Coordinates of C-alpha atoms and ligand atoms in Angstrom, one line a residue:
X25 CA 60.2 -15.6 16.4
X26 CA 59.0 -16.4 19.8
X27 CA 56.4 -18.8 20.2
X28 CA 53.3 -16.4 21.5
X29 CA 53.8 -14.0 19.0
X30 CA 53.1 -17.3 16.4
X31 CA 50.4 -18.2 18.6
X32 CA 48.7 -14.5 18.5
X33 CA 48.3 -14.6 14.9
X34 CA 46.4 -18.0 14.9
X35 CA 44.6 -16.3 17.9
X36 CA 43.9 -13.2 16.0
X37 CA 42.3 -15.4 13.4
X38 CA 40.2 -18.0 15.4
X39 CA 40.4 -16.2 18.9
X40 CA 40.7 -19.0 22.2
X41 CA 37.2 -17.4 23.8
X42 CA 35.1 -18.6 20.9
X43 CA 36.1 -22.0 21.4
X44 CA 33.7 -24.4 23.2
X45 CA 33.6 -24.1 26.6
X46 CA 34.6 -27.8 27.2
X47 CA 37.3 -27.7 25.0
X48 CA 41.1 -27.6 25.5
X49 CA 42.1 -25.2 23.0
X50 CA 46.0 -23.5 23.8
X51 CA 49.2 -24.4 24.9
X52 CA 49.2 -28.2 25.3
X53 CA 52.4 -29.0 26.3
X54 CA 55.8 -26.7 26.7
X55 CA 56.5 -23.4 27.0
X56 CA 55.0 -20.2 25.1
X57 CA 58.5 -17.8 25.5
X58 CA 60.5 -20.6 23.3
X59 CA 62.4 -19.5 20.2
X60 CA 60.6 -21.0 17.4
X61 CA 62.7 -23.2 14.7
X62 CA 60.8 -25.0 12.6
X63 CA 56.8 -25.8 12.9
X64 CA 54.9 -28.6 12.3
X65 CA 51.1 -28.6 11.6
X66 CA 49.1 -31.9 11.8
X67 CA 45.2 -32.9 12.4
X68 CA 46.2 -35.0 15.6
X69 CA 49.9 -35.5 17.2
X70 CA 51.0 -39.1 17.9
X71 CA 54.8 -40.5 18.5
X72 CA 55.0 -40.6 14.6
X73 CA 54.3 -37.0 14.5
X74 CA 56.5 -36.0 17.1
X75 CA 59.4 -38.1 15.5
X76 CA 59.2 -36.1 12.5
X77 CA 59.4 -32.6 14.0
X78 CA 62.4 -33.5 15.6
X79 CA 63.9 -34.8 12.2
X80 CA 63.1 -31.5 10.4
X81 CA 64.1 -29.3 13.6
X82 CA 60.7 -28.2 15.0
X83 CA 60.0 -27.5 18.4
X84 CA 56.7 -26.3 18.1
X85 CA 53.8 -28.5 16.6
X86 CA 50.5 -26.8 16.2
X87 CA 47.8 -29.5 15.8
X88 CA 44.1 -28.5 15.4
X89 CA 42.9 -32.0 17.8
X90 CA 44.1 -31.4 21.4
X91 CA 46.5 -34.0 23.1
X92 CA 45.2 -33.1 26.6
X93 CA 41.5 -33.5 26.7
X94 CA 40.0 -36.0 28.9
X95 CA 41.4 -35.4 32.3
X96 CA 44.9 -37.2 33.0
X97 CA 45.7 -38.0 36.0
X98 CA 48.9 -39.6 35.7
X99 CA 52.0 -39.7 33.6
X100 CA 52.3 -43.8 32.7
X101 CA 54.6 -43.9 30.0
X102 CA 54.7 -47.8 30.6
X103 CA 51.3 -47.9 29.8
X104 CA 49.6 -45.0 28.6
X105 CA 49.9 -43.9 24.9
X106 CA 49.0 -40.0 25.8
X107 CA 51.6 -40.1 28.4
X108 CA 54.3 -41.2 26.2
X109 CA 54.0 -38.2 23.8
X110 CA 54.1 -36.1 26.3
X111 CA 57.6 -37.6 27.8
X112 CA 58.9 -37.4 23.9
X113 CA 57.9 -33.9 23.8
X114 CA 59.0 -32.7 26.6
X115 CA 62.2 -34.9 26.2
X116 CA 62.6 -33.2 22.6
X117 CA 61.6 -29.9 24.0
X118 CA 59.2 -29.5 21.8
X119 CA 56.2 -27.3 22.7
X120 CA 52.9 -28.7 21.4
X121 CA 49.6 -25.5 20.8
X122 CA 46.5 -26.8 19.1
X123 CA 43.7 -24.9 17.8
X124 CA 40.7 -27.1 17.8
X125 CA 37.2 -25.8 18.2
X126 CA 38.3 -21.8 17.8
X127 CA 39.5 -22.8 14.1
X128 CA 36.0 -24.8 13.3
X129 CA 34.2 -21.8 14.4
X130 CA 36.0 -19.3 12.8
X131 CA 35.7 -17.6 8.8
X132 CA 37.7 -19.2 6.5
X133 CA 38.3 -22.5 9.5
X134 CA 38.0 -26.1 9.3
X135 CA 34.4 -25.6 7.2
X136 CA 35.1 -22.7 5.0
X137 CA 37.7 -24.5 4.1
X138 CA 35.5 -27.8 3.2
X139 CA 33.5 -25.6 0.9
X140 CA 36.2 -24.3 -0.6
X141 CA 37.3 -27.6 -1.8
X142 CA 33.7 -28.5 -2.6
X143 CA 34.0 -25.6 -4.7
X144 CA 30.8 -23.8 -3.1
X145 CA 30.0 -20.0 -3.6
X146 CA 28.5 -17.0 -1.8
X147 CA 29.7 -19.1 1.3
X148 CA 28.4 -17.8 4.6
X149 CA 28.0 -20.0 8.3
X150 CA 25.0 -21.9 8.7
X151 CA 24.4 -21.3 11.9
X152 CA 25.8 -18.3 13.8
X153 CA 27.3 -18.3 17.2
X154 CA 25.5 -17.2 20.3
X155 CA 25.9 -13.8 21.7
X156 CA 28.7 -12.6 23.1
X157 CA 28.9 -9.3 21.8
X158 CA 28.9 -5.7 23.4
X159 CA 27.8 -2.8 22.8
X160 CA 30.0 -0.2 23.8
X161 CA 28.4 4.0 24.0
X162 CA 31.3 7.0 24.6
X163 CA 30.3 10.1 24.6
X164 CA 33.4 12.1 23.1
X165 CA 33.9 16.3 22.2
X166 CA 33.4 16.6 18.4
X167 CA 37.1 17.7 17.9
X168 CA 37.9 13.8 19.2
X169 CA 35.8 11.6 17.6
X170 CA 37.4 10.7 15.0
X171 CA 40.5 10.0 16.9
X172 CA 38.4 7.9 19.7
X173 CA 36.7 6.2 16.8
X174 CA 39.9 5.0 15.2
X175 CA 41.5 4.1 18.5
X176 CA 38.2 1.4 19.4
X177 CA 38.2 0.1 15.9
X178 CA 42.3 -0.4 15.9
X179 CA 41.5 -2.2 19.5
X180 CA 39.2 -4.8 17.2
X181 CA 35.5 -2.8 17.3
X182 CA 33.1 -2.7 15.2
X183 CA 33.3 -5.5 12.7
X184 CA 30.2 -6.9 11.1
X185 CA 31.1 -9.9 8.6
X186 CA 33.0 -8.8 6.2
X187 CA 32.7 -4.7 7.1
X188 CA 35.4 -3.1 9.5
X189 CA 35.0 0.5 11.3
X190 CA 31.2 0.3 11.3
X191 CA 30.0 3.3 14.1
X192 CA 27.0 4.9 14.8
X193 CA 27.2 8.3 15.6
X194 CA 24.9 10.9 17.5
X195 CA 25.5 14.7 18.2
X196 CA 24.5 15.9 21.3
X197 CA 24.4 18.1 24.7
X198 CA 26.9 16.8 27.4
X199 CA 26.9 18.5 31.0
X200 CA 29.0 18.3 33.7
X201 CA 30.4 19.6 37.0
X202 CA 33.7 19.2 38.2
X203 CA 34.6 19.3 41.6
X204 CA 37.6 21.6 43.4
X205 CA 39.7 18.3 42.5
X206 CA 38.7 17.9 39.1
X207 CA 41.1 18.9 36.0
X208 CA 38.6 19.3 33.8
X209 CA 40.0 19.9 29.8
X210 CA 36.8 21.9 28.8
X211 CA 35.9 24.6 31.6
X212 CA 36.3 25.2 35.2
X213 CA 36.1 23.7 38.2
X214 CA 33.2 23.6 39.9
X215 CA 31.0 25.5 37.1
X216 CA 28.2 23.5 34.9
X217 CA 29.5 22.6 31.7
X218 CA 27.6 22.4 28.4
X219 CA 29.7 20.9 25.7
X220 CA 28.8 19.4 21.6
X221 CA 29.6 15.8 21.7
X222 CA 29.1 13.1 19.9
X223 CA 28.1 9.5 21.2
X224 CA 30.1 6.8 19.4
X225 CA 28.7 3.5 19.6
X226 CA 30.7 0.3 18.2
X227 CA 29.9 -3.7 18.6
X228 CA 32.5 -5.1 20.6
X229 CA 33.2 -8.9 20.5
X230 CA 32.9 -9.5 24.9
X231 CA 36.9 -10.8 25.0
X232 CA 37.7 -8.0 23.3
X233 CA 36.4 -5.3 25.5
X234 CA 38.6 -4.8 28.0
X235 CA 41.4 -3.8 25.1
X236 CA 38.9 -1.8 23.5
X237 CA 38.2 0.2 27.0
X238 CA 41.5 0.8 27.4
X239 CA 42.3 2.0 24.0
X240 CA 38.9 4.7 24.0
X241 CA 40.2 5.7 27.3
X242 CA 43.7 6.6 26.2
X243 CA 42.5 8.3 22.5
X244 CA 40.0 10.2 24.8
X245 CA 40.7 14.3 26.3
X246 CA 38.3 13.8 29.2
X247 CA 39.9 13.2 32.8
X248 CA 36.5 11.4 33.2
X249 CA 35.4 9.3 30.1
X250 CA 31.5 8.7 30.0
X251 CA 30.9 5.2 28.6
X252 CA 28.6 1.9 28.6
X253 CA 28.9 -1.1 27.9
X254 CA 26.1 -3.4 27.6
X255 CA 25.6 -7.2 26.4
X256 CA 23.7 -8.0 23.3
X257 CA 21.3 -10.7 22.3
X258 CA 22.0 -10.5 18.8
X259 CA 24.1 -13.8 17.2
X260 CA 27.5 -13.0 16.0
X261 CA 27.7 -12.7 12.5
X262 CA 31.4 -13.1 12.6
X263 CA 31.9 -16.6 13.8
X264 CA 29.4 -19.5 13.8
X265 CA 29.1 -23.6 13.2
X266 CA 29.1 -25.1 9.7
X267 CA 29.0 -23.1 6.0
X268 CA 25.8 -23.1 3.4
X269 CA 26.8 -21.9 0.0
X270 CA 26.0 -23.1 -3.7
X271 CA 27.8 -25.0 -6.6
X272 CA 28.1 -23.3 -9.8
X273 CA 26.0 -25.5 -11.5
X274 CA 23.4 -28.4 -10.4
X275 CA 24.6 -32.1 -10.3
X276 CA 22.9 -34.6 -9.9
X277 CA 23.3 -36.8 -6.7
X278 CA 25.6 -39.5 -8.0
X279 CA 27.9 -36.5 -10.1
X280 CA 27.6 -34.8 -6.6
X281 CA 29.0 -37.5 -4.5
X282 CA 31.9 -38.2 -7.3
X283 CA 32.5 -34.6 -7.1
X284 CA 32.9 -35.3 -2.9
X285 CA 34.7 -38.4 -3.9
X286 CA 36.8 -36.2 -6.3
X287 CA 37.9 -33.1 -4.1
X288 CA 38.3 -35.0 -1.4
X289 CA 41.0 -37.4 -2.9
X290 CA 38.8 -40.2 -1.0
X291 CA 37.6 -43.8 -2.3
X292 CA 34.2 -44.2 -0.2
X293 CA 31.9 -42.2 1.7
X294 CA 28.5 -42.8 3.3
X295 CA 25.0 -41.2 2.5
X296 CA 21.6 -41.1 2.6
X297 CA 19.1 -39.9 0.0
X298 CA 18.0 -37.0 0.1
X299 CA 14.9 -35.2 -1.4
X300 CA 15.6 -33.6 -4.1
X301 CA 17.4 -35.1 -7.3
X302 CA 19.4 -31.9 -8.2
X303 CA 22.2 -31.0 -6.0
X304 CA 22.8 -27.1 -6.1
X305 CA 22.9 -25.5 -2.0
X306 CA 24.8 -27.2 -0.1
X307 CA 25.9 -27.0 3.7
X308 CA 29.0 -28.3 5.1
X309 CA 30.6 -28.9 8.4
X310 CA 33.9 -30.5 8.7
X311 CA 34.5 -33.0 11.2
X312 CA 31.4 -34.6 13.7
X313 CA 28.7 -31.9 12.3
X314 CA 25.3 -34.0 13.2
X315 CA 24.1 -31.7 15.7
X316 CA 23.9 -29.0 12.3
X317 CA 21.3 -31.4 10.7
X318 CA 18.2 -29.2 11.1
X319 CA 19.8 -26.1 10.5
X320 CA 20.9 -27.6 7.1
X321 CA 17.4 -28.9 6.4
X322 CA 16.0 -25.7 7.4
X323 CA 17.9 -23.6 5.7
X324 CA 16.8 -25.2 2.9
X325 CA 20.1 -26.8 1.4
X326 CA 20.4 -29.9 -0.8
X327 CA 23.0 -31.7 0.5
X328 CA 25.0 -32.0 3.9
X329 CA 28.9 -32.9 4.0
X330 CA 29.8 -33.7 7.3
X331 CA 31.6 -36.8 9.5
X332 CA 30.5 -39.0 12.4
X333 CA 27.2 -40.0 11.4
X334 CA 25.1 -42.4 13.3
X335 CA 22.4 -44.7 11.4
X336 CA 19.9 -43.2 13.4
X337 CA 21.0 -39.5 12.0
X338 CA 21.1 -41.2 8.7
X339 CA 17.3 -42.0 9.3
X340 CA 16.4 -38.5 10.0
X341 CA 17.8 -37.6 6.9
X342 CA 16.5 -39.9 4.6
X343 CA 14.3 -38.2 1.7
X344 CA 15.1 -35.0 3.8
X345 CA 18.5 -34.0 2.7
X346 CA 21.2 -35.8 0.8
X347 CA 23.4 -36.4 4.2
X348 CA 27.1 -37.3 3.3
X349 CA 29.4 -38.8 5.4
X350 CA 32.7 -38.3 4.3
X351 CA 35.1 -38.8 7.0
X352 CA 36.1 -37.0 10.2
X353 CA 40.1 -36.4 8.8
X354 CA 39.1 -36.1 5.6
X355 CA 36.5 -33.5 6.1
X356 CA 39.0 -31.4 8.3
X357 CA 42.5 -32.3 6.3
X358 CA 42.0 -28.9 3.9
X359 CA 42.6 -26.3 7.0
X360 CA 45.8 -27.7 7.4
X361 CA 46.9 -25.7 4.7
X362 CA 45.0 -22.3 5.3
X363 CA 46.8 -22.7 8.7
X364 CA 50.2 -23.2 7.5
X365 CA 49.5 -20.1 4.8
X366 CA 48.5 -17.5 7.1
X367 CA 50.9 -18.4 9.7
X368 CA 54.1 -18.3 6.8
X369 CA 52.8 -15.3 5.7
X370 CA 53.5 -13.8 9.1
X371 CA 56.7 -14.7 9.6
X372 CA 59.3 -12.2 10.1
X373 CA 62.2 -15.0 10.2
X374 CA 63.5 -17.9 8.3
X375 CA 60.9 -20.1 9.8
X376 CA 59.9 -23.1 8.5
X377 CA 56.3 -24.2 8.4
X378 CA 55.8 -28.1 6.9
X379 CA 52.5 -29.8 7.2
X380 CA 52.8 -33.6 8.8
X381 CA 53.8 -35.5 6.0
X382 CA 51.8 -38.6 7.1
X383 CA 48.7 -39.6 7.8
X384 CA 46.8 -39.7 11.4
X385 CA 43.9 -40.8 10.5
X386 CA 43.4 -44.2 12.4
X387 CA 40.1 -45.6 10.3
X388 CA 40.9 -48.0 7.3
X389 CA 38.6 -49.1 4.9
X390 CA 38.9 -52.9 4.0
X391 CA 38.1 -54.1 0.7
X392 CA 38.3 -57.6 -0.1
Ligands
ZN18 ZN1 37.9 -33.0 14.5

């Protein structure tokens, strides 16, 4: 399979316009028209990492940290380590696509994946993205509106959490005029029109509408469709930061950091007390999640599992919230193999997908 039709469904999944706008999410390295091999999934890519595609015939890695993200200004593969994976890939010709933000903010991402090793129900984001939704308005003849309808919700309208094809419909009066030029499909030229139509409107996710627009226009009989689109201030209930759900039953606060100890196959994590003494709603953000502190507080959960915690962050939390600290790769390690699911499931060839069978992560605890 070629590479960008792999990348499209990660994209269709955790789209590259959701991702934070400082971020370097995409094509890292190589080229997007390559015929796909093998793949290799990983957290981060070093030379280690690029080694071992080569070994199992992968030229394309898809890693959810991004190699190019501070600002490089020049190859020095004497010198710089960023540099020399880039020589090895390109030497290898291996192409190198990460998904790094887009797959944190995204359902079932780098957090809903968290809780689900956390075990955590009725899971749901804890704090929802910003707008950058549309509303889109067409004013269609009754005979079409189905057809119209089905055409904007194929294109990606109208999805609301976990509901698809939501519409609101309207039956109305529409008027028009055509002029000596005009080919109108309902009357004549140059003779008011009065015709039963119905006004569709759909939510539109705002990368999403130009395909959308095109779609209505093409489903729609009119020479001259009749359409708005106009921004929303609503958040978007389908992508967001972090998760809040619940644990089937209350622990206490040393069963619940075993059970964090426990799921995440990890010997120490850090913490601060919370408030309460019974662990049952819990919020979750994989990787650096600080920033989510007060939404987690405010929304009333027991516990936050996140990574990247500064003592002063641990002070805020103290007799707040039960803030854990459980590491940064260890928090984010379970997408790895949502990722690799979705994208074997899509396969049409004899593709292999492996997950990096080491580990990146370059923080080691010492015990004495
Ligand atoms: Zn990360």
């Amino acid at each position: 399979m070629r590479c960008d039709k792999i990348i499209k469904i990660i994209e269709d999944w955790a789209p590259k316009s959701i991702a934070w706008e400082k971020d370097n999410v995409g094509l890292q390295v190589g080229s997007l028209r390559l015929e796909v091999k093998n793949i290799l999934i990983c957290l981060d890519v070093d030379e280690k990492v690029v080694d071992e595609a080569s070994r199992k015939k992968c030229n394309l890695i898809i890693s959810h940290h991004p190699l190019l993200f501070r600002s490089l200004k020049k190859l020095d593969v004497g010198k710089d380590k960023i540099s020399r994976i880039i020589e090895k890939l390109i030497k290898k010709d291996i192409t190198l696509y990460s998904a790094h933000t887009n797959l944190d903010f995204t359902k079932d991402g780098v957090s809903f994946q968290l809780a689900n090793r956390l075990k955590l129900i009725k899971q749901n984001f804890l704090v929802n993205l910003s707008s950058d939704q549309n509303k889109i308005s067409v004013f269609v003849p009754s005979s079409h509106a189905d057809k119209v309808a089905e055409a904007m919700h194929y294109a990606g309208a109208g999805i609301i959490g976990e509901y698809t094809n939501c519409s609101f419909r309207i039956l109305g009066t529409g008027t028009f005029r055509g002029s000596a030029k005009s080919n109108p499909r309902i009357g004549i030229q140059e003779k008011i029109e009065r015709v039963e139509e119905i006004k569709i409107e759909v939510l539109v996710n705002s990368f999403d509408v130009s395909k959308v627009v095109a779609a209505m226009k093409q489903a729609h009989p009119y020479e001259e469709v009749a359409y708005d689109v106009y921004p929303l201030a609503n958040s978007n209930v389908n992508y967001g930061m972090g998760v809040i759900g619940e644990l089937t039953k209350e622990l206490s606060e040393k069963e619940f950091l075993r059970h964090v100890l426990k799921v995440l196959q990890i010997k120490n994590l850090r913490y601060a007390k919370g408030l309460k003494t019974r662990i049952k709603k819990v919020a979750v953000c994989g990787g650096s999640g600080s920033d989510l502190l007060d939404a987690a507080i405010q929304s009333n959960a027991d516990a936050f599992v996140t990574a990247d915690v500064k003592y002063h962050t641990f002070q805020d939390a103290e007799s707040e919230i039960l803030l854990v600290d459980a590491g940064h790769f260890e928090t984010e390690i379970p997408v790895l193999n949502e990722l690799k699911k979705r994208v074997e499931k899509s396969l049409t060839d004899k593709t292999k997908v492996y997950k990096y069978s080491g580990s990146t992560n370059p923080i080691v605890f010492y015990n004495n």
